[in-house]
Amino acid sequence: VYFGRELARRCPQLSVTVFAPGLMPATGLARSYPAPARALYTALTPLLARLPFAQTPEQAAAQLAALATGPAGRSGRYVERGVEAPSS
């Protein structure tokens, strides 16, 4: 987020968007966790996927593609799960 905001400030000729896909529990990112943590994460994945702020990699990819190919928004903006939002 900091890098994207600073890039937008220093390079006004660029259109910079910071994208956060939100929680994506079924991505395989936990594969490097220790075995007990990986087993727990695998068991919890179906429950995590039901949370309202969780999404699939395909949903996040579609949002990112729409941002990349759609009209440029305000440079330096933060987009979370396809919606512009204030960053924390």
PDB file of C-alpha atoms in Angstrom:
ATOM      1  CA  VAL A   1       0.000   0.000   0.000  1.00  0.00           C
ATOM      2  CA  TYR A   2       2.790   2.397   0.900  1.00  0.00           C
ATOM      3  CA  PHE A   3       4.676   1.598  -2.287  1.00  0.00           C
ATOM      4  CA  GLY A   4       1.603   2.114  -4.458  1.00  0.00           C
ATOM      5  CA  ARG A   5       0.740   5.427  -2.845  1.00  0.00           C
ATOM      6  CA  GLU A   6       4.316   6.670  -3.136  1.00  0.00           C
ATOM      7  CA  LEU A   7       4.570   5.511  -6.754  1.00  0.00           C
ATOM      8  CA  ALA A   8       1.396   7.440  -7.578  1.00  0.00           C
ATOM      9  CA  ARG A   9       2.826  10.532  -5.873  1.00  0.00           C
ATOM     10  CA  ARG A  10       6.231  10.365  -7.552  1.00  0.00           C
ATOM     11  CA  CYS A  11       5.010   9.348 -11.022  1.00  0.00           C
ATOM     12  CA  PRO A  12       1.829  11.295 -11.763  1.00  0.00           C
ATOM     13  CA  GLN A  13       1.950  10.098 -15.379  1.00  0.00           C
ATOM     14  CA  LEU A  14       1.111   6.563 -14.151  1.00  0.00           C
ATOM     15  CA  SER A  15      -2.255   5.275 -13.029  1.00  0.00           C
ATOM     16  CA  VAL A  16      -1.569   3.231  -9.897  1.00  0.00           C
ATOM     17  CA  THR A  17      -4.111   1.019  -8.143  1.00  0.00           C
ATOM     18  CA  VAL A  18      -3.372  -1.021  -5.021  1.00  0.00           C
ATOM     19  CA  PHE A  19      -5.475  -4.209  -5.061  1.00  0.00           C
ATOM     20  CA  ALA A  20      -6.251  -6.401  -2.054  1.00  0.00           C
ATOM     21  CA  PRO A  21      -8.190  -9.547  -2.941  1.00  0.00           C
ATOM     22  CA  GLY A  22      -9.363 -10.206   0.605  1.00  0.00           C
ATOM     23  CA  LEU A  23      -9.414 -13.609   2.256  1.00  0.00           C
ATOM     24  CA  MET A  24      -8.886 -16.456  -0.224  1.00  0.00           C
ATOM     25  CA  PRO A  25      -8.673 -19.610   1.892  1.00  0.00           C
ATOM     26  CA  ALA A  26      -8.397 -22.150  -0.952  1.00  0.00           C
ATOM     27  CA  THR A  27      -5.216 -20.906  -2.626  1.00  0.00           C
ATOM     28  CA  GLY A  28      -2.616 -23.346  -1.340  1.00  0.00           C
ATOM     29  CA  LEU A  29      -0.626 -20.609   0.396  1.00  0.00           C
ATOM     30  CA  ALA A  30      -0.649 -22.669   3.602  1.00  0.00           C
ATOM     31  CA  ARG A  31       1.389 -25.468   1.994  1.00  0.00           C
ATOM     32  CA  SER A  32       4.561 -24.264   3.728  1.00  0.00           C
ATOM     33  CA  TYR A  33       2.965 -24.178   7.192  1.00  0.00           C
ATOM     34  CA  PRO A  34       4.125 -26.783   9.723  1.00  0.00           C
ATOM     35  CA  ALA A  35       2.085 -30.011   9.459  1.00  0.00           C
ATOM     36  CA  PRO A  36      -0.211 -29.358  12.473  1.00  0.00           C
ATOM     37  CA  ALA A  37      -1.022 -25.819  11.335  1.00  0.00           C
ATOM     38  CA  ARG A  38      -1.539 -26.998   7.746  1.00  0.00           C
ATOM     39  CA  ALA A  39      -3.964 -29.710   8.939  1.00  0.00           C
ATOM     40  CA  LEU A  40      -5.908 -27.181  11.005  1.00  0.00           C
ATOM     41  CA  TYR A  41      -6.024 -24.708   8.118  1.00  0.00           C
ATOM     42  CA  THR A  42      -7.186 -27.460   5.732  1.00  0.00           C
ATOM     43  CA  ALA A  43      -9.943 -28.434   8.165  1.00  0.00           C
ATOM     44  CA  LEU A  44     -11.058 -24.806   8.564  1.00  0.00           C
ATOM     45  CA  THR A  45     -10.938 -23.895   4.855  1.00  0.00           C
ATOM     46  CA  PRO A  46     -14.582 -24.845   4.124  1.00  0.00           C
ATOM     47  CA  LEU A  47     -15.738 -22.688   7.048  1.00  0.00           C
ATOM     48  CA  LEU A  48     -13.484 -19.780   6.095  1.00  0.00           C
ATOM     49  CA  ALA A  49     -14.750 -19.902   2.507  1.00  0.00           C
ATOM     50  CA  ARG A  50     -18.282 -19.163   3.764  1.00  0.00           C
ATOM     51  CA  LEU A  51     -17.313 -15.877   5.418  1.00  0.00           C
ATOM     52  CA  PRO A  52     -18.808 -12.824   3.678  1.00  0.00           C
ATOM     53  CA  PHE A  53     -15.390 -11.293   3.029  1.00  0.00           C
ATOM     54  CA  ALA A  54     -13.869 -14.486   1.579  1.00  0.00           C
ATOM     55  CA  GLN A  55     -13.708 -15.181  -2.129  1.00  0.00           C
ATOM     56  CA  THR A  56     -12.300 -17.649  -4.596  1.00  0.00           C
ATOM     57  CA  PRO A  57      -9.136 -17.048  -6.623  1.00  0.00           C
ATOM     58  CA  GLU A  58     -11.365 -16.890  -9.724  1.00  0.00           C
ATOM     59  CA  GLN A  59     -13.438 -14.076  -8.233  1.00  0.00           C
ATOM     60  CA  ALA A  60     -10.307 -12.115  -7.307  1.00  0.00           C
ATOM     61  CA  ALA A  61      -8.845 -12.698 -10.776  1.00  0.00           C
ATOM     62  CA  ALA A  62     -11.998 -11.343 -12.428  1.00  0.00           C
ATOM     63  CA  GLN A  63     -11.886  -8.231 -10.220  1.00  0.00           C
ATOM     64  CA  LEU A  64      -8.218  -7.658 -10.970  1.00  0.00           C
ATOM     65  CA  ALA A  65      -8.778  -8.133 -14.716  1.00  0.00           C
ATOM     66  CA  ALA A  66     -11.635  -5.605 -14.613  1.00  0.00           C
ATOM     67  CA  LEU A  67      -9.362  -3.100 -12.857  1.00  0.00           C
ATOM     68  CA  ALA A  68      -6.539  -3.656 -15.320  1.00  0.00           C
ATOM     69  CA  THR A  69      -8.675  -3.412 -18.456  1.00  0.00           C
ATOM     70  CA  GLY A  70     -11.317  -0.913 -17.345  1.00  0.00           C
ATOM     71  CA  PRO A  71     -11.087   2.850 -17.251  1.00  0.00           C
ATOM     72  CA  ALA A  72      -8.357   4.246 -15.046  1.00  0.00           C
ATOM     73  CA  GLY A  73      -9.546   5.504 -11.700  1.00  0.00           C
ATOM     74  CA  ARG A  74      -7.880   7.928  -9.337  1.00  0.00           C
ATOM     75  CA  SER A  75      -4.181   7.118  -9.152  1.00  0.00           C
ATOM     76  CA  GLY A  76      -3.069   5.813  -5.774  1.00  0.00           C
ATOM     77  CA  ARG A  77      -6.453   4.342  -4.907  1.00  0.00           C
ATOM     78  CA  TYR A  78      -6.857   1.227  -2.773  1.00  0.00           C
ATOM     79  CA  VAL A  79      -9.313  -1.382  -4.050  1.00  0.00           C
ATOM     80  CA  GLU A  80     -10.405  -4.197  -1.763  1.00  0.00           C
ATOM     81  CA  ARG A  81     -12.460  -7.063  -3.210  1.00  0.00           C
ATOM     82  CA  GLY A  82     -13.307  -4.938  -6.261  1.00  0.00           C
ATOM     83  CA  VAL A  83     -14.492  -1.846  -4.372  1.00  0.00           C
ATOM     84  CA  GLU A  84     -12.490   1.312  -3.722  1.00  0.00           C
ATOM     85  CA  ALA A  85     -11.998   1.664   0.020  1.00  0.00           C
ATOM     86  CA  PRO A  86      -9.875   3.606   2.492  1.00  0.00           C
ATOM     87  CA  SER A  87      -6.769   1.667   3.505  1.00  0.00           C
ATOM     88  CA  SER A  88      -6.106   1.031   7.165  1.00  0.00           C
TER      89      SER A  88
END
